[in-house]
mmCIF file of C-alpha atoms in Angstrom:
data_model
loop_
_atom_site.group_PDB
_atom_site.id
_atom_site.type_symbol
_atom_site.label_atom_id
_atom_site.label_comp_id
_atom_site.label_asym_id
_atom_site.label_seq_id
_atom_site.Cartn_x
_atom_site.Cartn_y
_atom_site.Cartn_z
ATOM 1 C CA MET Q 15 26.496 100.732 115.143
ATOM 2 C CA THR Q 16 30.081 100.658 116.341
ATOM 3 C CA ASP Q 17 30.807 97.994 118.943
ATOM 4 C CA HIS Q 18 31.162 99.928 122.226
ATOM 5 C CA HIS Q 19 33.694 97.484 123.603
ATOM 6 C CA LYS Q 20 36.066 98.174 120.718
ATOM 7 C CA THR Q 21 36.075 101.943 121.201
ATOM 8 C CA ASN Q 22 35.878 102.280 124.987
ATOM 9 C CA LEU Q 23 39.424 101.056 125.560
ATOM 10 C CA MET Q 24 40.868 100.708 129.042
ATOM 11 C CA THR Q 25 44.463 101.785 128.520
ATOM 12 C CA LEU Q 26 47.087 101.507 131.222
ATOM 13 C CA THR Q 27 47.192 105.287 131.564
ATOM 14 C CA ARG Q 28 43.412 105.451 131.974
ATOM 15 C CA TYR Q 29 43.484 102.579 134.472
ATOM 16 C CA VAL Q 30 46.096 104.294 136.656
ATOM 17 C CA LEU Q 31 44.153 107.575 136.515
ATOM 18 C CA GLU Q 32 40.958 105.794 137.562
ATOM 19 C CA GLU Q 33 42.821 104.155 140.429
ATOM 20 C CA GLN Q 34 44.003 107.621 141.441
ATOM 21 C CA ARG Q 35 40.412 108.897 141.524
ATOM 22 C CA GLN Q 36 39.540 106.119 143.982
ATOM 23 C CA HIS Q 37 41.777 107.886 146.524
ATOM 24 C CA PRO Q 38 40.722 111.515 147.100
ATOM 25 C CA ASP Q 39 43.966 112.274 148.959
ATOM 26 C CA ALA Q 40 46.148 111.050 146.059
ATOM 27 C CA THR Q 41 48.629 113.585 144.702
ATOM 28 C CA GLY Q 42 49.110 112.010 141.278
ATOM 29 C CA ASP Q 43 52.769 111.284 141.984
ATOM 30 C CA LEU Q 44 52.356 107.536 141.593
ATOM 31 C CA THR Q 45 50.495 108.098 138.326
ATOM 32 C CA ILE Q 46 53.437 110.063 136.925
ATOM 33 C CA ALA Q 47 55.864 107.472 138.294
ATOM 34 C CA MET Q 48 54.000 104.671 136.533
ATOM 35 C CA ASN Q 49 54.008 106.634 133.290
ATOM 36 C CA SER Q 50 57.806 106.689 133.362
ATOM 37 C CA VAL Q 51 57.865 102.905 133.921
ATOM 38 C CA GLN Q 52 55.523 102.504 130.962
ATOM 39 C CA VAL Q 53 57.807 104.574 128.724
ATOM 40 C CA GLY Q 54 60.783 102.427 129.707
ATOM 41 C CA CYS Q 55 58.901 99.225 128.914
ATOM 42 C CA LYS Q 56 57.860 100.487 125.480
ATOM 43 C CA PHE Q 57 61.429 101.453 124.641
ATOM 44 C CA VAL Q 58 62.835 98.083 125.705
ATOM 45 C CA GLU Q 59 60.101 96.232 123.789
ATOM 46 C CA ALA Q 60 61.031 98.108 120.616
ATOM 47 C CA CYS Q 61 64.712 97.267 121.106
ATOM 48 C CA VAL Q 62 64.036 93.584 121.811
ATOM 49 C CA ARG Q 63 61.895 93.283 118.690
ATOM 50 C CA LYS Q 64 64.643 94.552 116.393
ATOM 51 C CA ALA Q 65 67.680 93.496 118.445
ATOM 52 C CA ARG Q 66 69.119 91.237 115.751
ATOM 53 C CA LEU Q 67 68.542 93.811 113.007
ATOM 54 C CA ILE Q 68 70.423 96.618 114.756
ATOM 55 C CA ASN Q 69 73.110 94.398 116.324
ATOM 56 C CA LEU Q 70 71.964 94.609 119.946
ATOM 57 C CA VAL Q 71 72.510 90.920 120.606
ATOM 58 C CA GLY Q 72 75.718 89.528 122.045
ATOM 59 C CA LEU Q 73 77.919 90.597 124.948
ATOM 60 C CA ALA Q 74 78.742 94.158 125.885
ATOM 61 C CA GLY Q 75 82.135 93.117 127.277
ATOM 62 C CA ASN Q 76 81.262 93.813 130.920
ATOM 63 C CA THR Q 77 79.949 91.867 133.924
ATOM 64 C CA ASN Q 78 77.288 93.126 136.339
ATOM 65 C CA VAL Q 79 77.384 93.077 140.143
ATOM 66 C CA GLN Q 80 76.178 89.465 140.092
ATOM 67 C CA GLY Q 81 79.239 88.422 138.078
ATOM 68 C CA GLU Q 82 77.070 87.739 135.044
ATOM 69 C CA ASP Q 83 78.127 88.750 131.544
ATOM 70 C CA GLN Q 84 76.168 91.799 130.442
ATOM 71 C CA LYS Q 85 74.438 91.737 127.090
ATOM 72 C CA LYS Q 86 74.281 94.882 124.986
ATOM 73 C CA LEU Q 87 70.546 95.053 125.634
ATOM 74 C CA ASP Q 88 71.123 94.798 129.404
ATOM 75 C CA VAL Q 89 73.178 97.968 129.361
ATOM 76 C CA LEU Q 90 70.836 99.855 127.015
ATOM 77 C CA SER Q 91 67.714 98.829 128.957
ATOM 78 C CA ASN Q 92 69.222 99.873 132.262
ATOM 79 C CA GLU Q 93 70.247 103.282 130.929
ATOM 80 C CA MET Q 94 66.791 103.868 129.476
ATOM 81 C CA PHE Q 95 64.990 103.036 132.702
ATOM 82 C CA VAL Q 96 67.351 105.075 134.877
ATOM 83 C CA ASN Q 97 66.926 108.136 132.633
ATOM 84 C CA ALA Q 98 63.130 107.823 132.331
ATOM 85 C CA LEU Q 99 62.625 107.241 136.059
ATOM 86 C CA LYS Q 100 64.991 110.038 137.025
ATOM 87 C CA ALA Q 101 63.237 112.503 134.686
ATOM 88 C CA SER Q 102 59.850 111.799 136.303
ATOM 89 C CA GLY Q 103 60.949 113.594 139.477
ATOM 90 C CA LYS Q 104 59.137 111.041 141.637
ATOM 91 C CA PHE Q 105 61.978 108.787 142.765
ATOM 92 C CA SER Q 106 64.799 109.446 145.204
ATOM 93 C CA PHE Q 107 66.540 106.095 144.895
ATOM 94 C CA MET Q 108 66.756 103.284 142.370
ATOM 95 C CA VAL Q 109 68.144 99.774 142.761
ATOM 96 C CA SER Q 110 68.993 97.986 139.518
ATOM 97 C CA GLU Q 111 70.403 94.530 138.934
ATOM 98 C CA GLU Q 112 72.901 96.078 136.532
ATOM 99 C CA VAL Q 113 74.350 98.662 138.954
ATOM 100 C CA ASP Q 114 76.589 97.834 141.918
ATOM 101 C CA ASP Q 115 75.367 100.624 144.197
ATOM 102 C CA ILE Q 116 72.135 102.471 144.856
ATOM 103 C CA VAL Q 117 71.355 105.040 142.146
ATOM 104 C CA VAL Q 118 70.813 108.335 143.995
ATOM 105 C CA VAL Q 119 68.714 110.852 142.077
ATOM 106 C CA PRO Q 120 69.945 114.486 142.042
ATOM 107 C CA GLU Q 121 68.332 116.539 144.804
ATOM 108 C CA GLU Q 122 66.351 118.778 142.446
ATOM 109 C CA LEU Q 123 64.651 115.725 140.878
ATOM 110 C CA ARG Q 124 63.998 113.670 144.002
ATOM 111 C CA GLY Q 125 60.543 112.359 144.928
ATOM 112 C CA LYS Q 126 58.914 110.245 147.607
ATOM 113 C CA TYR Q 127 59.383 106.800 146.046
ATOM 114 C CA CYS Q 128 62.088 104.200 145.625
ATOM 115 C CA ILE Q 129 62.006 101.767 142.723
ATOM 116 C CA THR Q 130 63.813 98.462 142.375
ATOM 117 C CA PHE Q 131 64.042 96.789 138.981
ATOM 118 C CA ASP Q 132 65.660 94.183 136.798
ATOM 119 C CA PRO Q 133 65.655 95.955 133.425
ATOM 120 C CA LEU Q 134 65.988 92.793 131.331
ATOM 121 C CA ASP Q 135 65.391 89.536 133.176
ATOM 122 C CA GLY Q 136 66.338 86.413 131.226
ATOM 123 C CA SER Q 137 68.647 88.275 128.888
ATOM 124 C CA SER Q 138 70.969 85.265 128.594
ATOM 125 C CA ASN Q 139 68.209 83.810 126.386
ATOM 126 C CA ILE Q 140 67.824 86.857 124.152
ATOM 127 C CA ASP Q 141 69.975 85.537 121.313
ATOM 128 C CA ALA Q 142 67.701 82.474 121.054
ATOM 129 C CA GLY Q 143 64.515 84.542 120.803
ATOM 130 C CA VAL Q 144 63.163 83.369 124.168
ATOM 131 C CA ASN Q 145 60.762 85.634 126.107
ATOM 132 C CA VAL Q 146 62.496 88.133 128.386
ATOM 133 C CA GLY Q 147 61.110 90.848 130.613
ATOM 134 C CA THR Q 148 61.392 93.729 133.072
ATOM 135 C CA ILE Q 149 60.502 93.311 136.763
ATOM 136 C CA PHE Q 150 59.886 96.277 139.089
ATOM 137 C CA GLY Q 151 58.698 97.149 142.583
ATOM 138 C CA ILE Q 152 57.859 100.551 144.072
ATOM 139 C CA TRP Q 153 58.137 101.604 147.724
ATOM 140 C CA ARG Q 154 57.058 104.808 149.445
ATOM 141 C CA LEU Q 155 59.898 106.415 151.382
ATOM 142 C CA PRO Q 156 58.729 107.492 154.877
ATOM 143 C CA SER Q 157 60.903 110.627 154.762
ATOM 144 C CA GLY Q 158 60.019 111.455 151.161
ATOM 145 C CA PRO Q 159 62.657 113.391 149.181
ATOM 146 C CA ARG Q 160 64.745 113.723 152.360
ATOM 147 C CA ALA Q 161 64.981 109.948 152.770
ATOM 148 C CA THR Q 162 68.238 108.160 153.452
ATOM 149 C CA VAL Q 163 69.376 104.913 151.869
ATOM 150 C CA ASP Q 164 68.568 103.064 155.114
ATOM 151 C CA GLU Q 165 64.870 103.322 154.217
ATOM 152 C CA ILE Q 166 65.347 100.973 151.251
ATOM 153 C CA LEU Q 167 66.113 97.794 153.210
ATOM 154 C CA VAL Q 168 62.606 97.082 154.512
ATOM 155 C CA PRO Q 169 60.298 94.037 154.514
ATOM 156 C CA GLY Q 170 58.651 93.181 151.223
ATOM 157 C CA SER Q 171 55.252 93.704 152.852
ATOM 158 C CA GLU Q 172 55.824 97.464 152.548
ATOM 159 C CA ILE Q 173 55.809 97.386 148.731
ATOM 160 C CA ILE Q 174 53.010 99.520 147.238
ATOM 161 C CA ALA Q 175 53.197 98.517 143.569
ATOM 162 C CA GLY Q 176 54.731 95.650 141.671
ATOM 163 C CA GLY Q 177 54.736 94.465 138.114
ATOM 164 C CA TYR Q 178 56.554 92.995 135.179
ATOM 165 C CA CYS Q 179 56.583 93.499 131.437
ATOM 166 C CA MET Q 180 57.162 90.466 129.209
ATOM 167 C CA TYR Q 181 58.601 90.854 125.720
ATOM 168 C CA GLY Q 182 57.795 88.031 123.338
ATOM 169 C CA SER Q 183 55.182 87.228 120.695
ATOM 170 C CA SER Q 184 53.225 90.026 122.379
ATOM 171 C CA CYS Q 185 54.231 92.614 124.974
ATOM 172 C CA ASN Q 186 52.359 91.996 128.225
ATOM 173 C CA LEU Q 187 52.497 94.200 131.310
ATOM 174 C CA VAL Q 188 51.089 92.794 134.570
ATOM 175 C CA LEU Q 189 50.566 95.231 137.413
ATOM 176 C CA THR Q 190 49.174 95.426 140.942
ATOM 177 C CA PHE Q 191 48.727 98.250 143.435
ATOM 178 C CA GLY Q 192 47.476 95.821 146.073
ATOM 179 C CA GLY Q 193 43.832 95.457 147.064
ATOM 180 C CA ALA Q 194 43.788 91.860 145.796
ATOM 181 C CA ARG Q 195 43.713 93.063 142.179
ATOM 182 C CA VAL Q 196 46.167 92.080 139.451
ATOM 183 C CA GLU Q 197 45.583 93.378 135.932
ATOM 184 C CA GLY Q 198 47.203 92.354 132.661
ATOM 185 C CA PHE Q 199 47.724 94.716 129.721
ATOM 186 C CA THR Q 200 48.892 94.022 126.167
ATOM 187 C CA LEU Q 201 50.719 96.585 124.045
ATOM 188 C CA ASP Q 202 48.881 97.531 120.863
ATOM 189 C CA PRO Q 203 51.705 98.524 118.498
ATOM 190 C CA ALA Q 204 49.334 100.497 116.275
ATOM 191 C CA LEU Q 205 48.178 102.701 119.155
ATOM 192 C CA GLY Q 206 51.383 102.627 121.165
ATOM 193 C CA GLU Q 207 49.254 101.955 124.243
ATOM 194 C CA PHE Q 208 48.907 99.118 126.726
ATOM 195 C CA ILE Q 209 45.303 97.841 126.617
ATOM 196 C CA LEU Q 210 43.629 95.899 129.444
ATOM 197 C CA THR Q 211 43.295 92.315 128.163
ATOM 198 C CA HIS Q 212 43.549 90.221 131.349
ATOM 199 C CA PRO Q 213 41.395 91.860 134.024
ATOM 200 C CA ASP Q 214 41.512 90.581 137.613
ATOM 201 C CA ILE Q 215 44.010 87.737 137.183
ATOM 202 C CA ARG Q 216 43.450 84.966 139.764
ATOM 203 C CA ILE Q 217 45.822 82.052 140.199
ATOM 204 C CA PRO Q 218 44.105 78.666 140.726
ATOM 205 C CA PRO Q 219 44.660 77.213 144.250
ATOM 206 C CA ARG Q 220 46.041 74.035 142.702
ATOM 207 C CA GLY Q 221 47.566 73.627 139.276
ATOM 208 C CA LYS Q 222 49.013 70.875 137.124
ATOM 209 C CA ILE Q 223 52.418 72.338 136.221
ATOM 210 C CA TYR Q 224 55.733 72.637 138.034
ATOM 211 C CA SER Q 225 58.480 74.928 136.808
ATOM 212 C CA VAL Q 226 62.020 74.444 138.127
ATOM 213 C CA ASN Q 227 65.517 73.932 136.768
ATOM 214 C CA GLU Q 228 65.909 70.203 137.364
ATOM 215 C CA GLY Q 229 69.496 70.415 136.182
ATOM 216 C CA ASN Q 230 70.237 71.471 139.765
ATOM 217 C CA SER Q 231 68.438 68.511 141.360
ATOM 218 C CA LEU Q 232 71.747 66.857 142.282
ATOM 219 C CA TYR Q 233 72.347 69.729 144.711
ATOM 220 C CA TRP Q 234 68.825 69.965 146.219
ATOM 221 C CA ASP Q 235 68.129 69.332 149.881
ATOM 222 C CA ASP Q 236 65.788 66.556 151.029
ATOM 223 C CA ALA Q 237 62.793 68.887 151.409
ATOM 224 C CA THR Q 238 63.000 70.219 147.856
ATOM 225 C CA ARG Q 239 63.519 66.739 146.448
ATOM 226 C CA ALA Q 240 60.604 65.356 148.480
ATOM 227 C CA TYR Q 241 58.236 68.039 147.214
ATOM 228 C CA PHE Q 242 59.047 67.613 143.530
ATOM 229 C CA ASP Q 243 58.960 63.828 143.849
ATOM 230 C CA SER Q 244 55.448 64.193 145.288
ATOM 231 C CA VAL Q 245 54.166 66.065 142.222
ATOM 232 C CA LYS Q 246 55.997 63.834 139.737
ATOM 233 C CA PHE Q 247 55.130 60.518 141.430
ATOM 234 C CA PRO Q 248 51.880 61.012 143.376
ATOM 235 C CA PRO Q 249 50.726 58.059 145.532
ATOM 236 C CA PRO Q 250 48.295 55.809 143.615
ATOM 237 C CA ASP Q 251 45.611 56.266 146.279
ATOM 238 C CA SER Q 252 45.781 60.091 146.122
ATOM 239 C CA GLY Q 253 43.741 60.322 142.937
ATOM 240 C CA ARG Q 254 46.165 62.900 141.561
ATOM 241 C CA LYS Q 255 47.900 62.820 138.206
ATOM 242 C CA PRO Q 256 51.580 63.712 137.831
ATOM 243 C CA TYR Q 257 52.265 67.392 137.187
ATOM 244 C CA SER Q 258 53.672 68.444 133.831
ATOM 245 C CA ALA Q 259 57.120 70.054 133.703
ATOM 246 C CA ARG Q 260 57.436 73.451 132.010
ATOM 247 C CA TYR Q 261 60.611 75.501 132.414
ATOM 248 C CA ILE Q 262 61.658 78.359 130.146
ATOM 249 C CA GLY Q 263 64.544 79.756 132.185
ATOM 250 C CA SER Q 264 63.221 83.323 132.136
ATOM 251 C CA MET Q 265 61.526 84.197 135.445
ATOM 252 C CA VAL Q 266 59.051 86.602 133.854
ATOM 253 C CA ALA Q 267 57.851 83.999 131.341
ATOM 254 C CA ASP Q 268 57.663 81.162 133.870
ATOM 255 C CA VAL Q 269 55.806 83.253 136.453
ATOM 256 C CA HIS Q 270 53.423 84.622 133.804
ATOM 257 C CA ARG Q 271 52.423 81.087 132.835
ATOM 258 C CA THR Q 272 52.072 80.113 136.505
ATOM 259 C CA LEU Q 273 49.758 83.068 137.165
ATOM 260 C CA LEU Q 274 47.492 82.164 134.260
ATOM 261 C CA TYR Q 275 47.490 78.359 134.511
ATOM 262 C CA GLY Q 276 48.406 77.669 138.126
ATOM 263 C CA GLY Q 277 51.014 75.336 139.561
ATOM 264 C CA VAL Q 278 54.390 76.147 141.103
ATOM 265 C CA PHE Q 279 57.390 78.172 140.000
ATOM 266 C CA ALA Q 280 60.519 77.537 142.059
ATOM 267 C CA TYR Q 281 64.127 78.544 142.305
ATOM 268 C CA PRO Q 282 65.128 76.774 145.539
ATOM 269 C CA SER Q 283 68.333 76.975 147.513
ATOM 270 C CA ASP Q 284 70.823 74.191 146.838
ATOM 271 C CA ARG Q 285 74.305 73.074 147.797
ATOM 272 C CA LYS Q 286 75.850 75.598 145.382
ATOM 273 C CA SER Q 287 73.602 78.538 146.339
ATOM 274 C CA ARG Q 288 72.383 78.055 149.896
ATOM 275 C CA SER Q 289 70.948 81.566 150.043
ATOM 276 C CA GLY Q 290 69.073 81.019 146.800
ATOM 277 C CA LYS Q 291 69.752 82.583 143.424
ATOM 278 C CA LEU Q 292 67.061 85.196 142.774
ATOM 279 C CA ARG Q 293 67.548 88.719 144.107
ATOM 280 C CA ILE Q 294 65.173 89.767 146.867
ATOM 281 C CA LEU Q 295 64.511 93.436 146.123
ATOM 282 C CA TYR Q 296 63.925 93.404 142.384
ATOM 283 C CA GLU Q 297 62.907 89.825 141.576
ATOM 284 C CA SER Q 298 61.471 87.964 144.565
ATOM 285 C CA PHE Q 299 59.606 90.828 146.278
ATOM 286 C CA PRO Q 300 57.713 92.124 143.192
ATOM 287 C CA MET Q 301 56.824 88.618 141.976
ATOM 288 C CA ALA Q 302 55.754 87.494 145.465
ATOM 289 C CA PHE Q 303 53.576 90.615 145.800
ATOM 290 C CA ILE Q 304 51.906 89.995 142.441
ATOM 291 C CA THR Q 305 51.315 86.326 143.286
ATOM 292 C CA GLU Q 306 49.738 87.087 146.666
ATOM 293 C CA GLN Q 307 47.490 89.792 145.212
ATOM 294 C CA ALA Q 308 46.344 87.255 142.599
ATOM 295 C CA GLY Q 309 45.271 84.897 145.398
ATOM 296 C CA GLY Q 310 48.424 82.776 145.579
ATOM 297 C CA SER Q 311 51.336 82.400 147.982
ATOM 298 C CA ALA Q 312 55.108 82.791 147.906
ATOM 299 C CA THR Q 313 57.526 81.172 150.344
ATOM 300 C CA THR Q 314 61.208 80.412 150.769
ATOM 301 C CA GLY Q 315 60.087 76.976 151.941
ATOM 302 C CA SER Q 316 59.909 77.975 155.585
ATOM 303 C CA GLN Q 317 59.067 81.695 155.535
ATOM 304 C CA ARG Q 318 56.778 84.051 153.645
ATOM 305 C CA VAL Q 319 58.911 85.846 151.054
ATOM 306 C CA LEU Q 320 57.369 89.268 151.787
ATOM 307 C CA ASP Q 321 58.401 88.975 155.450
ATOM 308 C CA LEU Q 322 62.102 88.888 154.550
ATOM 309 C CA VAL Q 323 64.270 91.926 155.363
ATOM 310 C CA PRO Q 324 67.313 92.183 153.069
ATOM 311 C CA LYS Q 325 70.611 93.333 154.553
ATOM 312 C CA HIS Q 326 72.104 94.373 151.226
ATOM 313 C CA ILE Q 327 70.502 95.653 148.035
ATOM 314 C CA HIS Q 328 71.640 92.608 146.059
ATOM 315 C CA ASP Q 329 70.760 89.909 148.625
ATOM 316 C CA ARG Q 330 69.231 86.691 147.326
ATOM 317 C CA CYS Q 331 66.639 84.211 148.559
ATOM 318 C CA PRO Q 332 65.072 80.897 147.515
ATOM 319 C CA ILE Q 333 61.499 81.110 146.291
ATOM 320 C CA PHE Q 334 58.480 78.907 145.623
ATOM 321 C CA LEU Q 335 55.399 80.710 144.324
ATOM 322 C CA GLY Q 336 52.047 79.518 143.036
ATOM 323 C CA GLY Q 337 48.552 78.546 144.149
ATOM 324 C CA THR Q 338 47.789 78.375 147.870
ATOM 325 C CA ASP Q 339 47.243 74.600 147.950
ATOM 326 C CA ASP Q 340 50.436 73.929 146.023
ATOM 327 C CA ILE Q 341 52.506 76.194 148.283
ATOM 328 C CA ALA Q 342 50.972 74.579 151.365
ATOM 329 C CA ASP Q 343 52.373 71.274 150.069
ATOM 330 C CA VAL Q 344 55.804 72.903 149.690
ATOM 331 C CA GLN Q 345 55.710 74.151 153.276
ATOM 332 C CA ALA Q 346 54.644 70.719 154.511
ATOM 333 C CA ALA Q 347 57.592 69.135 152.714
ATOM 334 C CA PHE Q 348 60.004 71.579 154.349
ATOM 335 C CA ALA Q 349 58.467 70.999 157.781
ATOM 336 C CA ALA Q 350 58.901 67.226 157.439
ATOM 337 C CA ASN Q 351 62.330 67.006 155.772
ATOM 338 C CA SER Q 352 65.851 68.310 156.300
ATOM 339 C CA ASN Q 353 66.766 71.391 154.294
ATOM 340 C CA TRP Q 354 69.443 74.037 153.785
ATOM 341 C CA LEU Q 355 67.295 76.821 155.274
ATOM 342 C CA ASP Q 356 67.274 75.587 158.880
ATOM 343 C CA GLY Q 357 70.690 73.952 158.686
ATOM 344 C CA SER Q 358 69.318 70.432 159.129
ATOM 345 C CA GLN Q 359 70.605 69.285 155.723
ATOM 346 C CA LYS Q 360 74.071 67.708 155.893
#
């Protein structure tokens, strides 16, 4: 007899449809919106896999709004996502890392959602074959298709869906619609479908790994330095072992490992970047939302990330995310030491 579990596959499309059936008043718009995100992820995955073969590595000769050199794949990925999302007819506005201004969808194709995304996070590593990924967040616009751009700059707590797709040895898409559920899917190349492989991801309250770019430690404030010293050199009477350091330099890959194994991922503010480095709308908000729905926490050091209200679409913030016990230690370090956030660091 055929193994039932090998034929009754929970694909991403089926999962989203089943979520839709849980809400009798659902219109199916979010289902269609998610299908366009899925198409974009599959396209980018195919390009990443054969990037070297079809000469998609290297610089495109431009810089993005952040002042970063754009890779050829950055440009291609952004164009693919913008076209797929626009064609769905479910979005009125898009905010992309690769575009200076808000992308306004033509009136005849406008919908009730706004999406923010980084089409290819970690692309500076692409030539070395390091994992890269796409990060996205979806918001419902109160005024629907008649919304104005002012409705985009809202607290992260208003996000309704967040996820990321990681391109590496396998293609993994992690998604949450809230409700304290985070699901992980893996692309089956033979089927061309994302299959549920990591149901109900939960981040351990305390881990054994810290992930931060210690090359910036010279510029850290006292609070950041105190926290990382505490996990590297725990007091002998604490009974704790030192945490292991793991840092890839691609947010999607580092956060994915943190979700599965626990610990802390951080990109803190420092003397060079006192407002932090990661962008609020399309990096910090989606990743903070995923982390909280998986049972973890995300903070700037002194404030919950999802309580921030950006003033500009490309605003940045510092971030520490991980298990609840680990993040509580971060907050304690910031409460007890001078830092850039409250201006006490000199």
